[in-house]
Coordinates of C-alpha atoms in Angstrom, one line a residue:
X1410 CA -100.8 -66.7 44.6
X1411 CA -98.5 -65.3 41.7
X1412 CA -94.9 -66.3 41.8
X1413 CA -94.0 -65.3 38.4
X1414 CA -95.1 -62.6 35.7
X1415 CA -93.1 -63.2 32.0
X1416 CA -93.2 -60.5 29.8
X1417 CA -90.9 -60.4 26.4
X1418 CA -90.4 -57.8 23.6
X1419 CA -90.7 -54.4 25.3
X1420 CA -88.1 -53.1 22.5
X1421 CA -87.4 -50.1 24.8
X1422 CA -86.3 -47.5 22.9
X1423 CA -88.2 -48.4 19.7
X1424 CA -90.3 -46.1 17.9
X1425 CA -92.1 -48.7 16.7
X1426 CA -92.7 -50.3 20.7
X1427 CA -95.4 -49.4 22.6
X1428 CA -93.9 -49.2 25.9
X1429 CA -91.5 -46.0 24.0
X1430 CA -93.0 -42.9 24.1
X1431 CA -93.6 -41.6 20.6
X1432 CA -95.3 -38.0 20.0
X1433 CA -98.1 -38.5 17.8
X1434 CA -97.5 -35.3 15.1
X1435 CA -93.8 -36.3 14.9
X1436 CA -92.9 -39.6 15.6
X1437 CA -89.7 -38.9 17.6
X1438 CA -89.2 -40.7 20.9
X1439 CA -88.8 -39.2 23.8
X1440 CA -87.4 -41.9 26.0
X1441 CA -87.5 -39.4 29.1
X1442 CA -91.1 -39.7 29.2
X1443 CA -93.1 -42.7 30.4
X1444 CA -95.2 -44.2 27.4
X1445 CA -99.4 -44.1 27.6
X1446 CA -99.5 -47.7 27.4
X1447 CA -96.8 -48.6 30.0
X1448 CA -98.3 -46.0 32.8
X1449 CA -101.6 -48.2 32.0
X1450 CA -100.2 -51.8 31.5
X1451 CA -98.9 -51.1 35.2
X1452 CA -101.8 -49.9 36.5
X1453 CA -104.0 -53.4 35.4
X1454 CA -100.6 -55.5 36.4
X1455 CA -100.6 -53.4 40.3
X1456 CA -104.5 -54.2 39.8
X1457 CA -103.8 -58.1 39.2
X1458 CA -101.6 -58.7 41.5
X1459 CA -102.6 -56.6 44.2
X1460 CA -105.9 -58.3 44.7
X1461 CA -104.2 -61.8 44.1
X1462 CA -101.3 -62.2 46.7
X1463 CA -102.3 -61.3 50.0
X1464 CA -100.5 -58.1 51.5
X1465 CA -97.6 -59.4 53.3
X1466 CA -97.0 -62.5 51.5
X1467 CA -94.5 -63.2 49.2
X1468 CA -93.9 -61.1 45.8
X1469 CA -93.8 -62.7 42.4
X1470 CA -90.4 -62.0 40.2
X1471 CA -91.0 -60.7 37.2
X1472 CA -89.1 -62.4 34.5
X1473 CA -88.1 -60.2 31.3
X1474 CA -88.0 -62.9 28.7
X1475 CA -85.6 -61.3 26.4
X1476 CA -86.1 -58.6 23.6
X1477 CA -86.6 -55.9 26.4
X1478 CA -84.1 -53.1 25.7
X1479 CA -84.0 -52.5 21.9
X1480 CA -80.2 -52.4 20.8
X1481 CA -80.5 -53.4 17.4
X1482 CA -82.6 -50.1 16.2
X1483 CA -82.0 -47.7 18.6
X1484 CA -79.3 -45.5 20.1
X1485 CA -77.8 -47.1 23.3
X1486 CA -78.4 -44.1 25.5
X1487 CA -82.3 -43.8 24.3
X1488 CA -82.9 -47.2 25.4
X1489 CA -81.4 -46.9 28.4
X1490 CA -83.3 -43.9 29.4
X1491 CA -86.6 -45.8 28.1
X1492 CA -85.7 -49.1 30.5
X1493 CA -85.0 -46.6 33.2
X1494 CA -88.8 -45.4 33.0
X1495 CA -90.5 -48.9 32.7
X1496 CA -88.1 -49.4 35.9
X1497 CA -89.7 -46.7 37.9
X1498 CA -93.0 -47.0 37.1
X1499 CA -93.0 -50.5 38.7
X1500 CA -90.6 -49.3 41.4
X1501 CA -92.5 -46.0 42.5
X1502 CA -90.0 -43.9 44.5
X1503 CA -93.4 -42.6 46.2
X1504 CA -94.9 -45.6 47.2
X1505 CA -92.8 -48.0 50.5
X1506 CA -91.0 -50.9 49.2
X1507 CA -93.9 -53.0 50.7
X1508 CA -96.2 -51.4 48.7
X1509 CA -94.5 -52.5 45.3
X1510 CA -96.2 -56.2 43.5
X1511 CA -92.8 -57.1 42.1
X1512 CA -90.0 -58.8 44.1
X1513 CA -86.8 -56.9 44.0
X1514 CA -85.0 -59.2 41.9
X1515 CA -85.5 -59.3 38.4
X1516 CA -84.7 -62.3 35.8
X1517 CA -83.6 -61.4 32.5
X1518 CA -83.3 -64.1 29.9
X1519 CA -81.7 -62.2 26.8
X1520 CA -83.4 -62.4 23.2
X1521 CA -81.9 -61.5 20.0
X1522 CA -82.1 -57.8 20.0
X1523 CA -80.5 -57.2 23.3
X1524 CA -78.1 -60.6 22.8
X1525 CA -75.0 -58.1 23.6
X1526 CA -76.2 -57.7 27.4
X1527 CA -75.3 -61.3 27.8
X1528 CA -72.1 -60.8 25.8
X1529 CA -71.3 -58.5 28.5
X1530 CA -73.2 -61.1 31.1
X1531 CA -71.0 -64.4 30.0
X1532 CA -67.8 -62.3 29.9
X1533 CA -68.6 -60.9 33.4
X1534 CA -69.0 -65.2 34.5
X1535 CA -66.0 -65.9 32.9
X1536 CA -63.6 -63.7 34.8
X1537 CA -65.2 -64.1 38.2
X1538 CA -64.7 -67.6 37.8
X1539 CA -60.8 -67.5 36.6
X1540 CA -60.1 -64.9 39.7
X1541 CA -60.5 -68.3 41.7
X1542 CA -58.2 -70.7 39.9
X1543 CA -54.6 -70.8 41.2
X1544 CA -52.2 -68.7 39.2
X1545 CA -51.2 -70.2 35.9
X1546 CA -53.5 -73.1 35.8
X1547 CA -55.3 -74.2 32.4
X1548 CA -58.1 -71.8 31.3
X1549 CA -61.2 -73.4 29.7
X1550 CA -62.9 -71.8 27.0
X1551 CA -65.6 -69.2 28.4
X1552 CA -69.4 -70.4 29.0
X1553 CA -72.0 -69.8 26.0
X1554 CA -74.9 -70.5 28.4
X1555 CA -76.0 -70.7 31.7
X1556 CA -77.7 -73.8 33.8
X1557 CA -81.2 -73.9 33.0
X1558 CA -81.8 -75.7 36.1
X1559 CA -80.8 -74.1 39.5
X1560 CA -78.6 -71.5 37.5
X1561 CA -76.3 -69.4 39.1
X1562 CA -77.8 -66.4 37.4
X1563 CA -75.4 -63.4 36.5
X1564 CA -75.8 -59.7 37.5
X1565 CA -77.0 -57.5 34.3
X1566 CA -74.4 -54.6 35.5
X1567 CA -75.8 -52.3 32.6
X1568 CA -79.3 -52.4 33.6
X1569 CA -78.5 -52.4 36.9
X1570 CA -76.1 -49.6 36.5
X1571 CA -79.2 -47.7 35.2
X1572 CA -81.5 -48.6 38.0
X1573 CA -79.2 -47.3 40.7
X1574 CA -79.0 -43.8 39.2
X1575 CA -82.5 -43.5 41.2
X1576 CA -81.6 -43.7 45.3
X1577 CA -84.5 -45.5 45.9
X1578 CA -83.8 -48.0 43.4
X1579 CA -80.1 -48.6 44.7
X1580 CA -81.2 -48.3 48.8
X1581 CA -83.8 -51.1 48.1
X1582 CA -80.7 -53.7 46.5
X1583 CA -83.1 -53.8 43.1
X1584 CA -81.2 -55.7 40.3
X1585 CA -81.3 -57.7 37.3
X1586 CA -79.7 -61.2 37.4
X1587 CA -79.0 -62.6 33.7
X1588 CA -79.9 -66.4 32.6
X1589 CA -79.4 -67.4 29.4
X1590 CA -80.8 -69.2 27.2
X1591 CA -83.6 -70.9 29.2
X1592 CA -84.4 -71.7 32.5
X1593 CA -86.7 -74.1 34.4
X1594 CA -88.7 -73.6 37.7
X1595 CA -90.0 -77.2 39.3
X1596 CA -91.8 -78.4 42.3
X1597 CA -90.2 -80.2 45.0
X1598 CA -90.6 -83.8 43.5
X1599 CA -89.7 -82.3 39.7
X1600 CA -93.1 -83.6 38.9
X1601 CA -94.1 -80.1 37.6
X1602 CA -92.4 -77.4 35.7
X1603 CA -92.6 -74.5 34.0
X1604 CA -89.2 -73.3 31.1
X1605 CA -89.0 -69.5 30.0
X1606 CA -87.0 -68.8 27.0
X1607 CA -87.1 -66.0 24.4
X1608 CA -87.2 -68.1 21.5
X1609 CA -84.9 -66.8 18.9
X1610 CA -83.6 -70.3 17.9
X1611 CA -87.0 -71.4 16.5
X1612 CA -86.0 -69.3 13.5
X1613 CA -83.5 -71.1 11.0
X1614 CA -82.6 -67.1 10.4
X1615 CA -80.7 -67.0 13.9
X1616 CA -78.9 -70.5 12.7
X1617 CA -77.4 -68.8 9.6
X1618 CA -74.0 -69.6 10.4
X1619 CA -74.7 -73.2 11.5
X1620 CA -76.7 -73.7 8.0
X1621 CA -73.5 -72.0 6.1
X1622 CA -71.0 -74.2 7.8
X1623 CA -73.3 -77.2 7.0
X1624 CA -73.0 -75.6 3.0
X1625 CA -70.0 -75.8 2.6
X1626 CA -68.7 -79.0 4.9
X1627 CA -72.7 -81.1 4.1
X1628 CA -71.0 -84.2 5.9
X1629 CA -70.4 -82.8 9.4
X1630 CA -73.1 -83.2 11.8
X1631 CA -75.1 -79.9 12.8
X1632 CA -74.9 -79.1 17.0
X1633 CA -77.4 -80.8 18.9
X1634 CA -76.9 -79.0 22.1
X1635 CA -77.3 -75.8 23.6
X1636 CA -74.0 -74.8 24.3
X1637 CA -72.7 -75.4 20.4
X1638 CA -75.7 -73.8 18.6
X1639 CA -74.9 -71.2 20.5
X1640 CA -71.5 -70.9 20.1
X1641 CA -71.7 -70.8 16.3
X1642 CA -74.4 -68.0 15.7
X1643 CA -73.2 -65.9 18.9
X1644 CA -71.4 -63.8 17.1
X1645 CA -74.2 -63.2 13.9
X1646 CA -76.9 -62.5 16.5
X1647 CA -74.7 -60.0 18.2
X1648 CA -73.0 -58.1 14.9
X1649 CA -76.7 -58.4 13.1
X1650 CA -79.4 -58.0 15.7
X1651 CA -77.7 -55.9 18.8
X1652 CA -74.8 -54.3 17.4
X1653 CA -75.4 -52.6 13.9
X1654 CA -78.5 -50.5 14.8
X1655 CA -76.3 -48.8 17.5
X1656 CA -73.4 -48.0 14.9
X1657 CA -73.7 -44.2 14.0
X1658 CA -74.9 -43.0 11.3
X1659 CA -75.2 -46.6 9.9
X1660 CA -77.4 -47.5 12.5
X1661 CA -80.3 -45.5 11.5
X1662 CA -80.0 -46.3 7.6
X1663 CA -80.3 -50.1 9.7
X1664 CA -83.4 -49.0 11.0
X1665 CA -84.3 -47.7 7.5
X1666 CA -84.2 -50.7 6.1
X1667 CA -85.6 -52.9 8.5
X1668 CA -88.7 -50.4 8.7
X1669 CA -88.5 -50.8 4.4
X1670 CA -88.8 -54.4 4.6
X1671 CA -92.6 -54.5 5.9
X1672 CA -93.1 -53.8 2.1
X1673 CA -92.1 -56.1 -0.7
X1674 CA -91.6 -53.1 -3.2
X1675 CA -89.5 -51.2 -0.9
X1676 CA -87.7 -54.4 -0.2
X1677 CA -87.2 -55.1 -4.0
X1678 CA -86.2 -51.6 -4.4
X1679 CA -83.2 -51.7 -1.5
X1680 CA -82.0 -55.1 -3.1
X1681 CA -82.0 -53.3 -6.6
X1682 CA -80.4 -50.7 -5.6
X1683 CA -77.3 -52.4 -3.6
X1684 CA -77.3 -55.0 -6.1
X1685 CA -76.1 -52.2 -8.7
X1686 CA -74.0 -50.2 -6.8
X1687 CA -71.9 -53.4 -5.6
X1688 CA -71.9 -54.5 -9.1
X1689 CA -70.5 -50.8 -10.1
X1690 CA -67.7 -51.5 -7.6
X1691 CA -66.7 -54.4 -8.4
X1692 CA -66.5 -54.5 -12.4
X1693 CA -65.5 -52.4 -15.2
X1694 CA -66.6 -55.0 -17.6
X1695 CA -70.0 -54.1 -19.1
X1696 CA -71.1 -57.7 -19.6
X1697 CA -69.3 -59.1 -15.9
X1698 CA -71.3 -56.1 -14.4
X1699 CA -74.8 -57.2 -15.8
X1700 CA -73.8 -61.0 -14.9
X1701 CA -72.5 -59.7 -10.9
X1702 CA -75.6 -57.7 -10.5
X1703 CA -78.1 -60.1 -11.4
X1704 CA -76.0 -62.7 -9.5
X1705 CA -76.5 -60.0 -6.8
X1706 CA -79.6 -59.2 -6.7
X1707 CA -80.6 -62.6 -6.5
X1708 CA -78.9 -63.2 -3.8
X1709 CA -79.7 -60.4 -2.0
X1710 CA -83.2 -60.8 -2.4
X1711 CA -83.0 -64.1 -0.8
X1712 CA -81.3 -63.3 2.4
X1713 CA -83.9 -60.1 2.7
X1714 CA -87.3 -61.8 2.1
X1715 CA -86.1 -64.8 4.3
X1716 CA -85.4 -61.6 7.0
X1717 CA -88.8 -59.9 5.6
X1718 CA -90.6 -63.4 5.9
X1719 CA -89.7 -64.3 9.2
X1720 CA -92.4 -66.0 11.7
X1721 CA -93.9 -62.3 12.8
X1722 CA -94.4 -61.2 9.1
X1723 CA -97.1 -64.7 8.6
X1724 CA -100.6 -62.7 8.9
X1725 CA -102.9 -65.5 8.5
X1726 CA -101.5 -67.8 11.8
X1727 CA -100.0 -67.9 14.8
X1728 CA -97.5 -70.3 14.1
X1729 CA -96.4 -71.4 10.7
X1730 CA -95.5 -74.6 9.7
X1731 CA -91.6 -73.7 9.5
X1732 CA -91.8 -72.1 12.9
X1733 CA -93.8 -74.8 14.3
X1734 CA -91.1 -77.5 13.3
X1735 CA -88.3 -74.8 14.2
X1736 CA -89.9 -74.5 18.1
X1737 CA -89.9 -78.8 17.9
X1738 CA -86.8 -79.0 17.1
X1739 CA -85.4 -76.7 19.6
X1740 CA -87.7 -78.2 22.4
X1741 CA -86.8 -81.7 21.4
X1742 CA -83.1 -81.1 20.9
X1743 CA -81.3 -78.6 22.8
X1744 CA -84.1 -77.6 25.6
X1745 CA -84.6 -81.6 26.5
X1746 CA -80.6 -82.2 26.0
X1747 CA -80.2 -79.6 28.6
X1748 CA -83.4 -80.7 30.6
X1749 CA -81.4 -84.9 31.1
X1750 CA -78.2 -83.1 31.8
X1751 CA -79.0 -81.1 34.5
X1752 CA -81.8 -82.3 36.2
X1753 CA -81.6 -86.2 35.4
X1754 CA -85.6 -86.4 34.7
X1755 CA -88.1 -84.8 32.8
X1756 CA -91.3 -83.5 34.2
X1757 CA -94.3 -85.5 33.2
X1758 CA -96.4 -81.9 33.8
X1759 CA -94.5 -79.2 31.9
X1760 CA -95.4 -75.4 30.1
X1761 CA -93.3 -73.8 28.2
X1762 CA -93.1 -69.8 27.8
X1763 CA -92.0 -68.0 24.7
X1764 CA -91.9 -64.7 23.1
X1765 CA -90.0 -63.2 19.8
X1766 CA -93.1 -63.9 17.4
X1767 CA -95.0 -60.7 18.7
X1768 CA -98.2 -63.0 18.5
X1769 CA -99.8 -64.7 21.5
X1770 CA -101.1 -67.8 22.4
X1771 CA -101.7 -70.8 24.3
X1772 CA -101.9 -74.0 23.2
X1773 CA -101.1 -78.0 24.0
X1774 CA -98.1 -79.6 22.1
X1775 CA -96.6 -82.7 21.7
X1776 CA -92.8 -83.3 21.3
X1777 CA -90.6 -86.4 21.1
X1778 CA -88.9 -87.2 24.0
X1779 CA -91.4 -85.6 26.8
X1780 CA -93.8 -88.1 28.6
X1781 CA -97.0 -86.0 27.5
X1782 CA -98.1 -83.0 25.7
X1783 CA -96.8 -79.4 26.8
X1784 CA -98.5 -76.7 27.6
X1785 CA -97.1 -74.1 25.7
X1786 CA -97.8 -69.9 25.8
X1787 CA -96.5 -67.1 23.5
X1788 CA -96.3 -64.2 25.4
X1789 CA -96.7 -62.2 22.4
X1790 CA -94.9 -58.8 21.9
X1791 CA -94.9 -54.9 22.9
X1792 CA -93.9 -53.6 19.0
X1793 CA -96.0 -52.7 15.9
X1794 CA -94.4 -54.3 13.0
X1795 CA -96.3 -54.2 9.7
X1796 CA -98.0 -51.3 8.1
X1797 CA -101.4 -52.9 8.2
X1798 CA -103.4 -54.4 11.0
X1799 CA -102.5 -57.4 11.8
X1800 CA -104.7 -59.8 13.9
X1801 CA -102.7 -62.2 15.9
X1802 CA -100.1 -59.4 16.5
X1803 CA -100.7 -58.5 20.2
X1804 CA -99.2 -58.2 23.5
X1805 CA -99.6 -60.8 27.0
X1806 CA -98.8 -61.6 30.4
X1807 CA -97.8 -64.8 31.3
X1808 CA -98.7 -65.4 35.2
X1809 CA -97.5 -68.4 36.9
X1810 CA -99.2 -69.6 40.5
X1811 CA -97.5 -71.0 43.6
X1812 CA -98.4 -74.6 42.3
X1813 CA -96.9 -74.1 38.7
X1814 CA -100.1 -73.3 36.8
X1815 CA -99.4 -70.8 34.1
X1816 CA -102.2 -68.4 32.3
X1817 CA -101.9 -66.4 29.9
X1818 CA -103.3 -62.4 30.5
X1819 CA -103.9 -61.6 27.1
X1820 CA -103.6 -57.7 26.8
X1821 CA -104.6 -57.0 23.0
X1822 CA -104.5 -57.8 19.7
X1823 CA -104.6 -55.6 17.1
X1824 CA -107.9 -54.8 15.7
X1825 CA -109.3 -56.6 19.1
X1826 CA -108.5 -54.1 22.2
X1827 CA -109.7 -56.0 25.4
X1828 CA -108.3 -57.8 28.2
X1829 CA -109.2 -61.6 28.9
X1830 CA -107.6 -64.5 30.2
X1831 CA -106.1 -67.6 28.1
X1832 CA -105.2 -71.2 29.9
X1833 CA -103.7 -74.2 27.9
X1834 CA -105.3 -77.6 29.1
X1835 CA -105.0 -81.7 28.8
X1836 CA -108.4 -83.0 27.2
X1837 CA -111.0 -82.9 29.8
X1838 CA -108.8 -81.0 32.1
X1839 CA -111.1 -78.3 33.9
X1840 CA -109.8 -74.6 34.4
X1841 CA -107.8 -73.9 37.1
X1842 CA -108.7 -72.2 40.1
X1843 CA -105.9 -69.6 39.6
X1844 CA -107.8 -69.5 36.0
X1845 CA -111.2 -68.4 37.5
X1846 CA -109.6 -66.2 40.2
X1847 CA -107.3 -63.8 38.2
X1848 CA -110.7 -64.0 35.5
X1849 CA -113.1 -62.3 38.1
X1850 CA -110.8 -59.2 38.2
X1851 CA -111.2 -58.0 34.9
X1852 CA -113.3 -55.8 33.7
X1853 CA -113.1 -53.9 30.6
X1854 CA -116.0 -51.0 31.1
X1855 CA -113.9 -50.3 34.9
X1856 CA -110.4 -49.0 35.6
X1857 CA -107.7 -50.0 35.1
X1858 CA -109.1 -52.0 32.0
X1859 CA -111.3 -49.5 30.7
X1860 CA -108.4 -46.8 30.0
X1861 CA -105.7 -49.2 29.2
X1862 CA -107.8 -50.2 26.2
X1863 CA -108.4 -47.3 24.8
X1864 CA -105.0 -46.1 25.0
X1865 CA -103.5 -49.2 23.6
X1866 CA -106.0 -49.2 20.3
X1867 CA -104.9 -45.0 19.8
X1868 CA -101.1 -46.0 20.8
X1869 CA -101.7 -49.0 17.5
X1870 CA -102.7 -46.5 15.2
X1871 CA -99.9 -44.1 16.3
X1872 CA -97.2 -46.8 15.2
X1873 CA -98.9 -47.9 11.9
X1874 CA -98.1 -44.3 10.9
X1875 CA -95.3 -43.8 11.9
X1876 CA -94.2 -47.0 9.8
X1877 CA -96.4 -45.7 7.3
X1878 CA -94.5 -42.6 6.7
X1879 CA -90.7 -44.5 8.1
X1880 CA -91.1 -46.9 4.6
X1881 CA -92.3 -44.9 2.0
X1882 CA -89.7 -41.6 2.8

């Protein structure tokens, strides 16, 4: 039976996401309209689930593993409206509640592009909790993260706020409860678990303030744990990645740029550009300007090729090496920090779910510190990133059963438009039952497959060029 679904990287309200619906002649969004592939991607996941749980058991909670509303790129009110169709499509206001294959409560672990939901999430924690201290008592210095174990997850009042504009929605008690950054589900015993976490932090771009600080004071120790990494690159994540894509007129030369940097001569040309008018600003001297502007663009094009050249933009792997050691440090340091501190053990069997790289897979792991190897799944992302096809760019499911076996329901790739299934083992380790079950539903030549794969190869080519015409205008 299915107790969890984890999805990441919707992007709702992206032109670039495949779950936004884009018309085809003019690439503008109309968020009030239910994409092609997210009327078909519920269809297969209704399909899955359906004909895995047993009517009147238990429903599995679908966990939205961060990245799902994009705030970075698009206008708050478009993603909004975008969240609020991917909401009722798997919440049909013509179907009974009993009839619906998710549970009613939602888990939403924030990612980098919607990082200011938890802003609003932590802020929310912080003043329920000081309504219960006695009047003038000392107040501690608000929460950067949640428990990862047993968490006391925190109700997401904007997306809930949208999913109660529909009756139905608000009648039924549907909401969204916020943990942040990771979270762990065990067995009884702790023998067994399974940690979903966006990711972001495997990326020494998201660190940039921690790696400044380190610049200029190189004898201080860099944070080890959770709670100070974040609380040191908070405030870049939000300004960079959730804020400035939402900021007027701003915002959508943000978009411009970010849509630029999928080419390296576009990207040179944006750093040229700035680099000279800064250095026109900021000198009257002919020979200080030349010096500023070179200094410039030097130093500009570092900071946008290490943007442009970030784990997503590698085409030949699904993990580079600098990612790879950037997800072993975070599962070694922080996640295992956490892991001791709140649970007192680590589980011998573990998997551990990811998204932000926009390329799936599944694959065993070794870390220092953990008792064997992990299992670890990239559920892969919803978005269309690079001009050109890209083969390990694709979208997935990660399902997790009732005893903690994870697999992953691998949706697409670019260039590869079929559904199969994916399952991480130990050496020798046979496939799981829940492996061979959920692999007898799919069929590719029948519905719901058959139509969700060729709209997700026509919805591909729709994006590619629209970013086609986004970098070279």
């Amino acid at each position: 039976m299915i107790n969890y679904v984890c999805v990441s990287d919707l992007h709702l309200g992206a032109a670039s996401s495949l779950m936004t619906y884009v018309n085809p002649n003019s690439f503008r969004i109309d968020p009030q309209k239910p994409s092609p592939t997210l009327a078909e991607w519920v269809k297969c996941m209704d399909k899955i689930i359906s004909e895995t749980n047993p009517k009147g058991t238990k429903k599995p909670k679908l966990i939205l593993n961060g990245d799902i509303m994009e705030l970075a790129l698009s206008n708050t009110n478009e993603t909004a409206m975008a969240f609020e169709q991917f909401i009722k499509l798997i919440f049909p206001a013509d179907k009974a509640q009993e009839e619906w294959v998710f549970d009613t409560e939602l888990h939403f672990l924030p990612g980098n592009h919607d990082h200011h939901l938890w802003e609003k999430a932590r802020e929310t924690q912080y003043i329920n909790y000081i309504e219960t201290l006695a009047p003038d008592s000392y107040l501690p210095i608000p929460w950067h993260t949640t428990k990862m174990y047993n968490p006391n997850p925190i109700p997401d009042y904007f997306m809930n706020g949208i999913m109660h504009r529909q009756p139905h929605l608000k009648e039924a008690c549907v909401c969204v409860s916020t943990i942040y950054p990771s979270y762990i589900v065990t067995n009884e015993n702790k023998s067994k678990g399974v940690i979903f976490s966006h990711g972001h932090y495997i990326e020494s771009l998201y660190t940039l303030m921690s790696d400044l600080k380190t610049m200029i004071f190189p004898d201080r120790l860099r944070p080890q744990d959770m709670w100070d990494i974040e609380a040191e690159n908070f405030a870049w994540i939000d300004f960079f990645w959730s804020t400035m894509g939402r900021s007027g007129e701003v915002g959508k030369d943000i978009e411009a740029i970010y849509n630029k940097m999928q080419d390296p001569k576009e990207v040179r040309k944006l750093t040229d550009n700035l680099s000279e008018s800064i250095a026109e600003r900021w000198q009257k001297n002919k020979i200080k300007e030349i010096a500023t502007e070179g200094a410039l663009k030097w130093i500009l094009g570092e900071v946008f090729e290490k943007i442009a050249n970030s784990e997503r933009g590698v085409p030949h792997k699904v993990l580079d090496d600098k990612t790879k050691a950037g997800l072993t440090d975070f599962i070694e340091k922080p996640v295992l920090s956490q892991m001791k501190d709140e649970m007192g053990q680590i589980p011998p069997y573990l998997s551990f779910i990811f998204g932000h790289t926009h390329k799936p897979f599944e694959k065993m792991m070794t870390f220092g510190g953990f008792p064997q190897a992990v299992k670890v799944y990239n559920d892969g992302g919803w978005v269309v990133d690079t001009v050109e096809q890209q083969a390990f760019h694709g979208g997935a499911v990660v399902l997790v059963d009732d005893n903690l076996d994870c697999l992953s329901l691998r949706m697409y790739n670019e260039g590869k438009y079929e559904v199969s299934v994916a399952e991480a083992k130990y050496e020798n380790e046979e496939h799981s039952e829940f492996f061979n079950t959920v692999s007898k539903l799919i069929d590719n030549e029948h519905e719901p497959f058959a139509s969700f794969c060729q709209v997700i190869e026509k919805e591909v080519a729709i994006r590619h060029a629209y970013l086609r015409s986004s970098v070279r205008s």
